[in-house]
Short mmCIF file of C-alpha atoms and ligand atoms in Angstrom, two decimals:
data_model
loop_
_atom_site.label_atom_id
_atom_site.label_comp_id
_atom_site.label_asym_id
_atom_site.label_seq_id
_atom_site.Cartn_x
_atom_site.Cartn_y
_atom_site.Cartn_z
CA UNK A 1 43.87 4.39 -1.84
CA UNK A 2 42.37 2.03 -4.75
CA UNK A 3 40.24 0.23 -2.26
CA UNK A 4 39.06 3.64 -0.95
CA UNK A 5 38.24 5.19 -4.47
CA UNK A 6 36.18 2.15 -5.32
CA UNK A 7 34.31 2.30 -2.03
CA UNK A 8 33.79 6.38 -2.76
CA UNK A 9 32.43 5.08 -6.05
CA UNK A 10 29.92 2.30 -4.53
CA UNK A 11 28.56 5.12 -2.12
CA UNK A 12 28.32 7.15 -4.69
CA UNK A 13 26.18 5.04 -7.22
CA UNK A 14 24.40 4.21 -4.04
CA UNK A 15 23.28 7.71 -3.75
CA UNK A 16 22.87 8.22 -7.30
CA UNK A 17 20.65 4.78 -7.57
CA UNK A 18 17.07 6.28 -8.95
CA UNK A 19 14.05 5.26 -6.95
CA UNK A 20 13.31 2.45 -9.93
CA UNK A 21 14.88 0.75 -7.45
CA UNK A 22 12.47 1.04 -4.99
CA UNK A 23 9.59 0.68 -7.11
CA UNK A 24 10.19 -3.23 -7.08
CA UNK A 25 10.20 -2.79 -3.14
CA UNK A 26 6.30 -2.91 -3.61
CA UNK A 27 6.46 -5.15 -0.06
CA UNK A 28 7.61 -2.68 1.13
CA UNK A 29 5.28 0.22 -0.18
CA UNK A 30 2.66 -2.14 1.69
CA UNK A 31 4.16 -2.09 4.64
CA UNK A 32 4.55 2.06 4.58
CA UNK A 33 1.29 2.13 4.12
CA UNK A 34 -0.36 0.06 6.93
CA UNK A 35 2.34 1.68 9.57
CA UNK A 36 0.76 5.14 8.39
CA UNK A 37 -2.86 4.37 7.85
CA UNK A 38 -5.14 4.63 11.36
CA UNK A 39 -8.46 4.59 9.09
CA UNK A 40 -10.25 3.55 6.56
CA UNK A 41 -9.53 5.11 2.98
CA UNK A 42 -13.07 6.76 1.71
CA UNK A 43 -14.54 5.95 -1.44
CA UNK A 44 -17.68 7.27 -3.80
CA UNK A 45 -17.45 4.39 -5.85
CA UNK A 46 -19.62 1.79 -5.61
CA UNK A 47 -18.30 -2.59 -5.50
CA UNK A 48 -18.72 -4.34 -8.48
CA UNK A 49 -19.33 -8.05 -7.56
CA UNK A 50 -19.23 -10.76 -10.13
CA UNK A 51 -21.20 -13.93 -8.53
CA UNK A 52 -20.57 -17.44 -9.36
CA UNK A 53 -23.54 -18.29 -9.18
CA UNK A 54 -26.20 -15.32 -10.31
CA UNK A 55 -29.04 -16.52 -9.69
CA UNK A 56 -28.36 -16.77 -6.13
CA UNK A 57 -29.69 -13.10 -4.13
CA UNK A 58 -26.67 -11.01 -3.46
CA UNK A 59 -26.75 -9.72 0.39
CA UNK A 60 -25.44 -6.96 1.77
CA UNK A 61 -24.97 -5.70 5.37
CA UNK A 62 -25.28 -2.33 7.04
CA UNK A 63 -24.33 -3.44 10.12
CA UNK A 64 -22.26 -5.71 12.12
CA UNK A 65 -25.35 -7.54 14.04
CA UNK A 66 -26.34 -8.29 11.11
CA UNK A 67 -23.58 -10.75 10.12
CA UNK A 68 -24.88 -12.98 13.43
CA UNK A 69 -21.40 -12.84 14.50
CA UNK A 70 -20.15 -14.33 17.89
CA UNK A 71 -20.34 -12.14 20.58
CA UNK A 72 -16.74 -12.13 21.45
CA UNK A 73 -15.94 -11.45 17.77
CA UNK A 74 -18.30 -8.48 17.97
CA UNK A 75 -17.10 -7.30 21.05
CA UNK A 76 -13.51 -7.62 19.20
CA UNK A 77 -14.68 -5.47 16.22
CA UNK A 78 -16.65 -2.84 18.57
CA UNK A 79 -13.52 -2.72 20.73
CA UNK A 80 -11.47 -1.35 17.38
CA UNK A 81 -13.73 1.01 16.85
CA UNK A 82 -15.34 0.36 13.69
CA UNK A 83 -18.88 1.57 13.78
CA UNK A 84 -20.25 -0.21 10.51
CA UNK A 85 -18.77 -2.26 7.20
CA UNK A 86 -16.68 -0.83 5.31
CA UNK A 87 -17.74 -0.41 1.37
CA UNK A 88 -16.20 -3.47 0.62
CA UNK A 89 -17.04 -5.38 3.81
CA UNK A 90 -20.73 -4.76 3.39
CA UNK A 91 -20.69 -7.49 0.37
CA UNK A 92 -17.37 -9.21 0.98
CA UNK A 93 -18.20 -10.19 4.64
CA UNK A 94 -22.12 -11.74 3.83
CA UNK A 95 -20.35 -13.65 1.01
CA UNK A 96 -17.22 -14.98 3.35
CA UNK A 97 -19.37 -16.21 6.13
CA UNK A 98 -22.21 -17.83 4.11
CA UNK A 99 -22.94 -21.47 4.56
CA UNK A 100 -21.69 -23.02 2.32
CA UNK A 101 -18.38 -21.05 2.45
CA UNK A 102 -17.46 -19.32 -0.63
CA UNK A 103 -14.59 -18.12 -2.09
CA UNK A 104 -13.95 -14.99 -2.84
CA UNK A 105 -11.08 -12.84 -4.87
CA UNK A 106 -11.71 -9.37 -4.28
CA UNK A 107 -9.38 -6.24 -5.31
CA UNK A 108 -9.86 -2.68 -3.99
CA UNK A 109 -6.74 -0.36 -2.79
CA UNK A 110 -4.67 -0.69 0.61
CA UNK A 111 -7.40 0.81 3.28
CA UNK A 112 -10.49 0.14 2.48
CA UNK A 113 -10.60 -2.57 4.55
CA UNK A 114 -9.68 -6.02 3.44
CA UNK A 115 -7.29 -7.60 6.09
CA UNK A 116 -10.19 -6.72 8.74
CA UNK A 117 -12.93 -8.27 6.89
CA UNK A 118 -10.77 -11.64 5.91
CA UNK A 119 -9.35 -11.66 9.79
CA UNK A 120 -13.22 -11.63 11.01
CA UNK A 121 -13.72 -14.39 8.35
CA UNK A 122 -11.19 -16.63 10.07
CA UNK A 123 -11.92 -15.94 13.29
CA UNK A 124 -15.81 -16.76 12.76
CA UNK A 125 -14.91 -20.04 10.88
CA UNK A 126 -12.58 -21.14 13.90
CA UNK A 127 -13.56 -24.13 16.17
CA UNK A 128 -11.71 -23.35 19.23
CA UNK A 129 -12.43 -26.92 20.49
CA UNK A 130 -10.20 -28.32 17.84
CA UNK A 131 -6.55 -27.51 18.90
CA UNK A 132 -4.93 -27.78 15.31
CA UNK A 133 -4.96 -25.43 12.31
CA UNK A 134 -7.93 -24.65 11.07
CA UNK A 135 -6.96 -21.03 8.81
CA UNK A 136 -3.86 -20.50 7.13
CA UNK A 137 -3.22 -17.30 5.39
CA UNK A 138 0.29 -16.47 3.76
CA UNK A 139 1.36 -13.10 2.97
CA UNK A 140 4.25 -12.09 0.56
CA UNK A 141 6.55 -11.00 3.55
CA UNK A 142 7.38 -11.22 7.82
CA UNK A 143 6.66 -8.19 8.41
CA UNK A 144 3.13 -7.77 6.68
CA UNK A 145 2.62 -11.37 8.41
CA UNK A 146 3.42 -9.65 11.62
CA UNK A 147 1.09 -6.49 11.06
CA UNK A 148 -1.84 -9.21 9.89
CA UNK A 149 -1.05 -10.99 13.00
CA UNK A 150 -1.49 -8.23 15.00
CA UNK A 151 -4.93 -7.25 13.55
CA UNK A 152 -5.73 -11.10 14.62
CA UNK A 153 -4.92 -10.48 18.09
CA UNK A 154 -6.94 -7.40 18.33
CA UNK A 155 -10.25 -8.34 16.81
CA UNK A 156 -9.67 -11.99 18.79
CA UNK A 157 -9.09 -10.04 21.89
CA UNK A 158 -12.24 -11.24 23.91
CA UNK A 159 -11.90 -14.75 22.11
CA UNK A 160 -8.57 -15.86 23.98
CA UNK A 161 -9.61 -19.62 23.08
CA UNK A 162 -8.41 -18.95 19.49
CA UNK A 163 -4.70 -19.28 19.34
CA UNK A 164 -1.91 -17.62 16.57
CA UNK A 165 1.38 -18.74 15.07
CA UNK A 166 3.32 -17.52 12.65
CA UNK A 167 5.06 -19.54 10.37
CA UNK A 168 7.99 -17.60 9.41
CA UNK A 169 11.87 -18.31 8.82
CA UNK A 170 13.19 -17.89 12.28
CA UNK A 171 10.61 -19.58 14.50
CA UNK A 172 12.22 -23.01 14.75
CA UNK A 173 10.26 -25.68 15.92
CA UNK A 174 11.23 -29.10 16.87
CA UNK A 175 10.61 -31.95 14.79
CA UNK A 176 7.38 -33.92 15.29
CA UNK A 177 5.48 -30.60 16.58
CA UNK A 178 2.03 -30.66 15.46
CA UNK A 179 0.78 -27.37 15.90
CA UNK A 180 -2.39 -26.45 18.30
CA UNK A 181 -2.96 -23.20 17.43
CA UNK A 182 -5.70 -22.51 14.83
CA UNK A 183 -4.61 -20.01 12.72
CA UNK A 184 -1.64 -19.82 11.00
CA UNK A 185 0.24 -16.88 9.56
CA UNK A 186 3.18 -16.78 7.43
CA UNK A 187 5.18 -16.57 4.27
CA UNK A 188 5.00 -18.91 1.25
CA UNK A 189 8.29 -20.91 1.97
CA UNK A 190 7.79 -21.40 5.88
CA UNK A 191 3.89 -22.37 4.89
CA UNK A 192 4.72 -25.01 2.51
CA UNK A 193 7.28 -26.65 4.62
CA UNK A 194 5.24 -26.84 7.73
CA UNK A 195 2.46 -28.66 5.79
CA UNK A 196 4.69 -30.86 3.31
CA UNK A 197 8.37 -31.39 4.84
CA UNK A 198 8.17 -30.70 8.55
CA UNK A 199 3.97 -31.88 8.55
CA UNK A 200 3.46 -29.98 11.40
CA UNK A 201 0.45 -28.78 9.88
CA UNK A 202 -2.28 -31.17 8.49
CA UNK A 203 -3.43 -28.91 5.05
CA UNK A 204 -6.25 -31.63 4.91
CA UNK A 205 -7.60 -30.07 8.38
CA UNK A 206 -7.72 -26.25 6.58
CA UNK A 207 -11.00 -24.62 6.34
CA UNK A 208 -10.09 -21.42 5.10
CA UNK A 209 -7.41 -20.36 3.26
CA UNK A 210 -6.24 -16.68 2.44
CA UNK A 211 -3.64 -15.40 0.42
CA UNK A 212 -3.05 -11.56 1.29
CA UNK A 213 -1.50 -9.11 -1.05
CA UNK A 214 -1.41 -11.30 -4.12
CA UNK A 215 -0.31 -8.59 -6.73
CA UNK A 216 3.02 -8.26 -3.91
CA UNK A 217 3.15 -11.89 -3.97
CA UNK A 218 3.27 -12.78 -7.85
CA UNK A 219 6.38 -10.08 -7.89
CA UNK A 220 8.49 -12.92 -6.62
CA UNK A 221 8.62 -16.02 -8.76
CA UNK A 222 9.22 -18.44 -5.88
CA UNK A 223 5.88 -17.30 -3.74
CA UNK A 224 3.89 -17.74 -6.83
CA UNK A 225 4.74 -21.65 -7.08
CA UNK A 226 4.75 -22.03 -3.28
CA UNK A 227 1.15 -20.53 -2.90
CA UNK A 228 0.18 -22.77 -5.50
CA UNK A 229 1.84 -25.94 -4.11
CA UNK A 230 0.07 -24.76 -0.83
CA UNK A 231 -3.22 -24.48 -2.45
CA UNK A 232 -2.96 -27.71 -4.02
CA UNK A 233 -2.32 -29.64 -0.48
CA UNK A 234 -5.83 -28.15 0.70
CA UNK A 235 -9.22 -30.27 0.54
CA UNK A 236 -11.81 -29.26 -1.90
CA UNK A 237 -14.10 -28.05 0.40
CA UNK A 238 -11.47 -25.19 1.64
CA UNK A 239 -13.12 -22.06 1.31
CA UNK A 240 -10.57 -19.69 -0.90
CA UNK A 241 -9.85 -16.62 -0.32
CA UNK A 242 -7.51 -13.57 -2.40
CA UNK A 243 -6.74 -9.99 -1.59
CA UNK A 244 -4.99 -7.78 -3.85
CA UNK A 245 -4.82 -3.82 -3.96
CA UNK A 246 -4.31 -4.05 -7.66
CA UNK A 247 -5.62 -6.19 -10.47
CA UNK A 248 -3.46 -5.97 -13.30
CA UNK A 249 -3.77 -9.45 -15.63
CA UNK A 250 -1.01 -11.45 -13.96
CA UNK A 251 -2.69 -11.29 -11.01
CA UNK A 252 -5.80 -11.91 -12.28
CA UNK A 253 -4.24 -14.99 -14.12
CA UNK A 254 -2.96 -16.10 -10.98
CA UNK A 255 -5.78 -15.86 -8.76
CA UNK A 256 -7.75 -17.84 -10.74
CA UNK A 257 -5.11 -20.63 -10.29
CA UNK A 258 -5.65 -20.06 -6.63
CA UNK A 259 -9.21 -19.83 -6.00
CA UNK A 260 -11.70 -22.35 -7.98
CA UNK A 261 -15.19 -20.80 -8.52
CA UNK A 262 -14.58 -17.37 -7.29
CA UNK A 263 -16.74 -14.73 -6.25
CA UNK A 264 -15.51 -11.06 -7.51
CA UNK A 265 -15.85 -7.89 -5.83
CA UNK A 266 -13.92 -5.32 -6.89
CA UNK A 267 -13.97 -1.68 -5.50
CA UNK A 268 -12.25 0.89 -8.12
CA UNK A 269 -9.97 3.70 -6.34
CA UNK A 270 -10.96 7.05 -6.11
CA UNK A 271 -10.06 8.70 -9.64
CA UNK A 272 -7.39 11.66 -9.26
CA UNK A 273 -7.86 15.23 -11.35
CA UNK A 274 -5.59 17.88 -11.94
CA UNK A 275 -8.82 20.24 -11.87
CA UNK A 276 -8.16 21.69 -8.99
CA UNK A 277 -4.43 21.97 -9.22
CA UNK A 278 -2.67 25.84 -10.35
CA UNK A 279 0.40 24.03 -11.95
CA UNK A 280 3.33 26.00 -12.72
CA UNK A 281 7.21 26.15 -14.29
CA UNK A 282 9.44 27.54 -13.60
CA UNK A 283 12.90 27.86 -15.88
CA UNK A 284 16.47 27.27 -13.84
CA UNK A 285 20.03 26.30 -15.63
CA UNK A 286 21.55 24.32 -12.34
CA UNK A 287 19.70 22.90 -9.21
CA UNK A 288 21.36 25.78 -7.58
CA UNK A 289 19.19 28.09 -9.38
CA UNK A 290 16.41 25.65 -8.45
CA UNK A 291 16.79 26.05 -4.86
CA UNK A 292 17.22 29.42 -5.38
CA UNK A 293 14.11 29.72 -7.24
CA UNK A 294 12.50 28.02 -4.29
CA UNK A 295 13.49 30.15 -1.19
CA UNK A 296 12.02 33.05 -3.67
CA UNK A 297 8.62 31.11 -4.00
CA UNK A 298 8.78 30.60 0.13
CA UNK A 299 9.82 33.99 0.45
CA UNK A 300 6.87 35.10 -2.00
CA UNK A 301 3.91 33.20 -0.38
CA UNK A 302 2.79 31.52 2.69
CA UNK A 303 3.37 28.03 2.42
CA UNK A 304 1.30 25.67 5.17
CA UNK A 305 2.99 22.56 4.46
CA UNK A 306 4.88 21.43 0.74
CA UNK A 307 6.44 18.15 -0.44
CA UNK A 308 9.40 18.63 -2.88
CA UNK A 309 10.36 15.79 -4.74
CA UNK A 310 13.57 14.73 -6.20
CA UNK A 311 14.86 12.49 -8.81
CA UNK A 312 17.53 10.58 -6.39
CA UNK A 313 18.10 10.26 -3.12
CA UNK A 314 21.28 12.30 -3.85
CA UNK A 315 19.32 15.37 -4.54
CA UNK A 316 17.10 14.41 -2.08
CA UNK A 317 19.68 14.93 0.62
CA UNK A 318 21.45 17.80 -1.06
CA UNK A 319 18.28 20.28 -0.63
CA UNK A 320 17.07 19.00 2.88
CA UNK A 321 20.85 20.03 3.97
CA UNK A 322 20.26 23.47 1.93
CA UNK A 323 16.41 23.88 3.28
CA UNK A 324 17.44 23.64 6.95
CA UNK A 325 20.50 26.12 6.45
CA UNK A 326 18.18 28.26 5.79
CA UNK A 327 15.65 27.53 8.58
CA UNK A 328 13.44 25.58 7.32
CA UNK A 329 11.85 22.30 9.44
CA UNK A 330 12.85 19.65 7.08
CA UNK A 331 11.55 16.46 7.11
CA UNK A 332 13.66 13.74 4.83
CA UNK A 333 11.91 10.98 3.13
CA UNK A 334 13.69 8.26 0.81
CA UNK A 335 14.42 4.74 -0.26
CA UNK A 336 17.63 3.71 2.31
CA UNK A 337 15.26 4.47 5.20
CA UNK A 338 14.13 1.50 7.31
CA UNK A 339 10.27 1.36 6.30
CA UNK A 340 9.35 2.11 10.05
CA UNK A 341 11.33 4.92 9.80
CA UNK A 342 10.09 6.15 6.82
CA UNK A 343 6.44 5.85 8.50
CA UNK A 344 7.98 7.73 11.71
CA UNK A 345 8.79 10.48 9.28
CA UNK A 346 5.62 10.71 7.25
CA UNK A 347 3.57 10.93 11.00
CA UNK A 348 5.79 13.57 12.39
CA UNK A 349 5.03 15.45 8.52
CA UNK A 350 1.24 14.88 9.00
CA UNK A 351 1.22 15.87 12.42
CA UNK A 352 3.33 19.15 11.50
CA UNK A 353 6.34 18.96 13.24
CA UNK A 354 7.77 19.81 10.04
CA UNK A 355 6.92 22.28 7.00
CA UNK A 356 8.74 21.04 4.74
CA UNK A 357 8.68 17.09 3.05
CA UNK A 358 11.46 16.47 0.93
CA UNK A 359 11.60 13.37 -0.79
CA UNK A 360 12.26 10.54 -3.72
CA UNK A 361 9.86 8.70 -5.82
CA UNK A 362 9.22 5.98 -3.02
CA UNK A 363 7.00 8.00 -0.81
CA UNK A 364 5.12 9.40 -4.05
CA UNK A 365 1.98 6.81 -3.57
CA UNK A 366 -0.10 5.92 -1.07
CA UNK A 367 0.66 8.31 1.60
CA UNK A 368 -1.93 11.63 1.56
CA UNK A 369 -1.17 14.62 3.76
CA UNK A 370 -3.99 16.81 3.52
CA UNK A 371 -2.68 20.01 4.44
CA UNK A 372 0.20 19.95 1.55
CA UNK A 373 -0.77 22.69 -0.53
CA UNK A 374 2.37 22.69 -2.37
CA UNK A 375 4.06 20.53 -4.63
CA UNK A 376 7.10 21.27 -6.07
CA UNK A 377 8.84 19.18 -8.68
CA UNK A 378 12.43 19.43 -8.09
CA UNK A 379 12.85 17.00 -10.41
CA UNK A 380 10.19 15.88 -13.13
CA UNK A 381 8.83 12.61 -12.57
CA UNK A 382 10.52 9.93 -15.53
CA UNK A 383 10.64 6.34 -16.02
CA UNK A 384 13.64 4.37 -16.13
CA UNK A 385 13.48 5.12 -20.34
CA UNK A 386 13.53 8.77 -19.74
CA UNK A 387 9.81 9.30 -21.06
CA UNK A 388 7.96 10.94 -18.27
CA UNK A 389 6.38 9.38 -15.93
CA UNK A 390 2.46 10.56 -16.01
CA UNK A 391 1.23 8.60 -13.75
CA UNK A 392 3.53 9.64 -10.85
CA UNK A 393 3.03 12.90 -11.74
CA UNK A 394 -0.81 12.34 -11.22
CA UNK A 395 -0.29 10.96 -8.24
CA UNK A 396 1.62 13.55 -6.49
CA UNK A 397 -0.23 16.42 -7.37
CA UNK A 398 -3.64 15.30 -8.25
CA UNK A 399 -6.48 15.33 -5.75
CA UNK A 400 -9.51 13.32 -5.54
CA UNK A 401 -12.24 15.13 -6.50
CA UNK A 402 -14.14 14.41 -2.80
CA UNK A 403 -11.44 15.73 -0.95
CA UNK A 404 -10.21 17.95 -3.16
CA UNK A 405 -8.94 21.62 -1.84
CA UNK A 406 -7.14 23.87 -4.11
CA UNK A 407 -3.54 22.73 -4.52
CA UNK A 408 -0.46 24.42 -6.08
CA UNK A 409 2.38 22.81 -8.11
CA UNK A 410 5.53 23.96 -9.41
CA UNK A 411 7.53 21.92 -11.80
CA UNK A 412 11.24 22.98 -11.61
CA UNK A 413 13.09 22.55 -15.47
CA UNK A 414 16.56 22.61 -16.14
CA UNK A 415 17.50 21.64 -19.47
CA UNK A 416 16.01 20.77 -22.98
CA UNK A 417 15.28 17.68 -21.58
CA UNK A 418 13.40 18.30 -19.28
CA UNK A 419 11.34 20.91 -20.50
CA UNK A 420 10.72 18.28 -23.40
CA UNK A 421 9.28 16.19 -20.49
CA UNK A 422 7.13 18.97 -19.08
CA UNK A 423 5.59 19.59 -22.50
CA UNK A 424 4.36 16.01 -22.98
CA UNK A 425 3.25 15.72 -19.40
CA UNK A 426 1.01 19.50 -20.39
CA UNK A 427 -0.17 16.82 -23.73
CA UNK A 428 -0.78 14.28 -22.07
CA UNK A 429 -3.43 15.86 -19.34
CA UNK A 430 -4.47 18.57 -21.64
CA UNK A 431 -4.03 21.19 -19.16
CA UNK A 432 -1.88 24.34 -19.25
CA UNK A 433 0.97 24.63 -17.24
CA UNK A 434 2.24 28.28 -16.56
CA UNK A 435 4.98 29.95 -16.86
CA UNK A 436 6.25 31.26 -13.57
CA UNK A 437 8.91 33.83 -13.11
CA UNK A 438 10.42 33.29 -9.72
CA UNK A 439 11.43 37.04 -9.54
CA UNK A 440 7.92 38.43 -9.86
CA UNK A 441 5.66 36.07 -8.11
CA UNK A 442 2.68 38.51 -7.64
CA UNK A 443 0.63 35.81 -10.45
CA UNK A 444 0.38 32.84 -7.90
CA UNK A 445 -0.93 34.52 -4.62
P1 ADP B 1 -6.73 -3.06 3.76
O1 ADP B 1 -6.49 -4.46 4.19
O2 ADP B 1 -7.69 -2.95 2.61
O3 ADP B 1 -5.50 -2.26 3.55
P2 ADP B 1 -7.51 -2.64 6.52
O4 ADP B 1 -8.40 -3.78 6.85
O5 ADP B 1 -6.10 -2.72 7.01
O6 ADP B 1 -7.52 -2.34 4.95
O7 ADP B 1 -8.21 -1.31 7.06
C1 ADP B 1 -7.62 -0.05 6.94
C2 ADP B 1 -7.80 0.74 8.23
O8 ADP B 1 -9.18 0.95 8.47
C3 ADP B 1 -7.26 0.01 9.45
O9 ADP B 1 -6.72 0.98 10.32
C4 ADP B 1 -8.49 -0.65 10.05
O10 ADP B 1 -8.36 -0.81 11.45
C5 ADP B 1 -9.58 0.34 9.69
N1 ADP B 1 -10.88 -0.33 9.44
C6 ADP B 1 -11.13 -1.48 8.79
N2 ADP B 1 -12.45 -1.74 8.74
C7 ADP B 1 -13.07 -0.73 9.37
C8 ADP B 1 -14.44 -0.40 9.67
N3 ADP B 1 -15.45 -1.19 9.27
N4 ADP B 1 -14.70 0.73 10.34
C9 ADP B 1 -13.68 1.56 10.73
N5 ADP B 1 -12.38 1.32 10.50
C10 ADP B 1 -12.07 0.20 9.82
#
């Protein structure tokens, strides 16, 4: 019975652990979001580039032909579809195929077209001739190695010459194997031991280097000091080359350890505003009371498609069990999920199989349904001190001002506390938030 308790008690904690948790899982985050992008992300902004040397003219492309690429590389990027560069292609590419090469750090957020632009950088710097490795590129974990390798094998399509490995834990290879392929892919650890311990890779034969998702990478100590013992075994001449969706100053500190003489280009995101938003509260003692408040807002007004979110993935469970008793199509999103399946339920959501989202923290970011016109706060957003959590909250609800439509949200509160927190989030944006009263709902039609 003792052994049983305690294993109640683990499940339990389990269920109760916050979504903090995940917010470290920012590999993962990555991952959700290239399973669940098909496009690019659009942007108003305009690339800053900081040149290393700025005297020299700064070129930018409209077009594909005009980057002189191989045929079988254009073929490659034609065959994906893509029409023209991306905003940050349209400098970043000119700049990565120039003669001499240049290195480049460049920041702007996941799907806006990075991994394309540095996979058409290897490809074009290639020798096929030469069977050894020529690129390497590390990323922070297998399975974003995987999903760069695959964008490798699609743009190379019609340029079979050029060969992939991936140098990840797993793929054994006998001693003595010097490798023939000429790109390689893989994680820091696997990298470093196939160029120092296991030499099947001569780093002295590398022509360009790329480290993908740096600000991912720096979040584990040990990929910091591999990447760096990687960089080190390279020639001077390598051509350099970082990616990061953020640019916070630890990775800026450590990209400049990385890449000597950089070029900069850095695309801001797309600023969010609550201007469009109608943002509610409404007052509840119990999250029975909450849910109860809710099936009189859906029985109140039409509601195309809503995301609720909740504070744990306790909660989280809880309603989407409550929800589909009462015949609702619920959709559950949260952090014990295997990240496929979490993108398997975000593309059933956007394709709207189901009405109803109902989810943690970890889904908060990155992923942008446009037909949610609702957002309800089961649970106000708060950081692991119990201060809210403005930010998240700007991120669910907010819209960017291109795309934005009309949106509604409705913050649930339950207690001092958290109507505390709903007062300083109403501070903090300087925009009301009204009182709702879930048994006369006539106000928010
Ligand atoms: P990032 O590396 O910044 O996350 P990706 O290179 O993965 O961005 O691009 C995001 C999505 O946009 C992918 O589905 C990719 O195939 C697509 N894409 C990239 N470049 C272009 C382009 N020039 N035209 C159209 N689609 C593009």
């Amino acid at each position: 019975a003792k052994t049983e308790a305690k294993t109640e008690a683990k499940t339990e904690a389990n269920a109760d652990k916050t979504e903090e948790d995940d917010k470290d899982d920012k590999a993962a985050q990555s991952l959700l979001n290239k399973l669940i992008r098909s496009n690019l992300v659009n942007t108003t902004n305009q690339v800053e580039v900081l040149q290393r040397d700025p005297s020299s003219p700064l070129y930018s492309v409209k077009s594909f032909e005009e980057l002189r690429l191989k045929p079988q590389l254009l073929q490659g990027v034609y065959a994906m579809g893509f029409n023209r560069p991306s905003k940050i292609q349209e400098t970043a590419l000119p700049m990565m195929l120039a003669e001499p090469p240049q290195n480049l750090i460049a920041q702007s957020q996941s799907g806006t077209g990075k991994t394309a632009a540095f996979v058409l950088a290897m490809l074009s710097h290639v020798d096929p001739e030469n069977k050894w490795p020529q690129c390497l590129c590390v990323s922070p974990t297998y399975e974003l190695a995987l999903q760069t390798g695959k964008v490798i094998e699609q743009m190379g399509k019609h340029y079979p010459e050029v060969q992939l490995v991936y140098a990840i834990r797993g793929n054994k290879l006998e001693r003595g194997t010097k490798l023939q392929e000429q790109i390689v892919i893989g994680t820091p650890g696997t990298v470093l031991d196939w160029c120092q311990k296991l030499k099947f890779i001569d780093p002295k034969k590398i022509k360009v280097f790329v480290l993908d998702e740096a600000d991912v990478m720096i979040a584990t100590q040990g990929h910091q000091d591999q990447s760096i013992r990687i960089q080190r075994m390279l020639p001077k001449t390598c051509q350099m080359l970082l990616f990061s969706a953020t640019f916070e100053e630890t990775v800026w500190n450590f990209a400049k350890r990385i890449v000597p003489d950089p070029n900069i280009i850095k695309l801001k995101r797309e600023e969010e505003t609550l201007d469009t938003i109608k943002q509610y509260y409404v007052i509840c003692n119990s999250k029975e009371e909450k849910f109860q408040a809710l099936c009189n807002i859906y029985g109140a007004i039409t509601i195309a498609q809503a995301m609720i979110f909740c504070h744990t993935r306790k909660t989280a469970g809880w309603l989407a069990g409550e929800l589909s008793r009462e015949g609702h199509q619920v959709a559950l999103l949260s952090g014990e999920m295997q990240v496929e399946q979490r993108a398997a339920v975000i593309e059933r959501f956007r394709d709207g199989k189901e009405k109803v989202l109902v989810t943690t923290n970890v889904c908060a970011r990155g992923i942008d349904v446009e037909q949610v016109s609702v957002v309800i706060n089961f649970d106000l957003p708060v950081d692991k001190d119990g201060n809210p959590d403005n930010e998240t909250y700007l991120h669910r609800i907010g819209r960017t001002g291109r795309f934005g439509k009309r949106g509604l949200a409705i913050n649930m509160v339950d207690s001092k506390f958290s109507m505390n927190i709903l007062n300083r989030i109403q501070d903090h944006f300087n925009k009301k938030i009204e009182k709702l009263d879930t048994d006369d709902l006539d106000e928010i039609e």
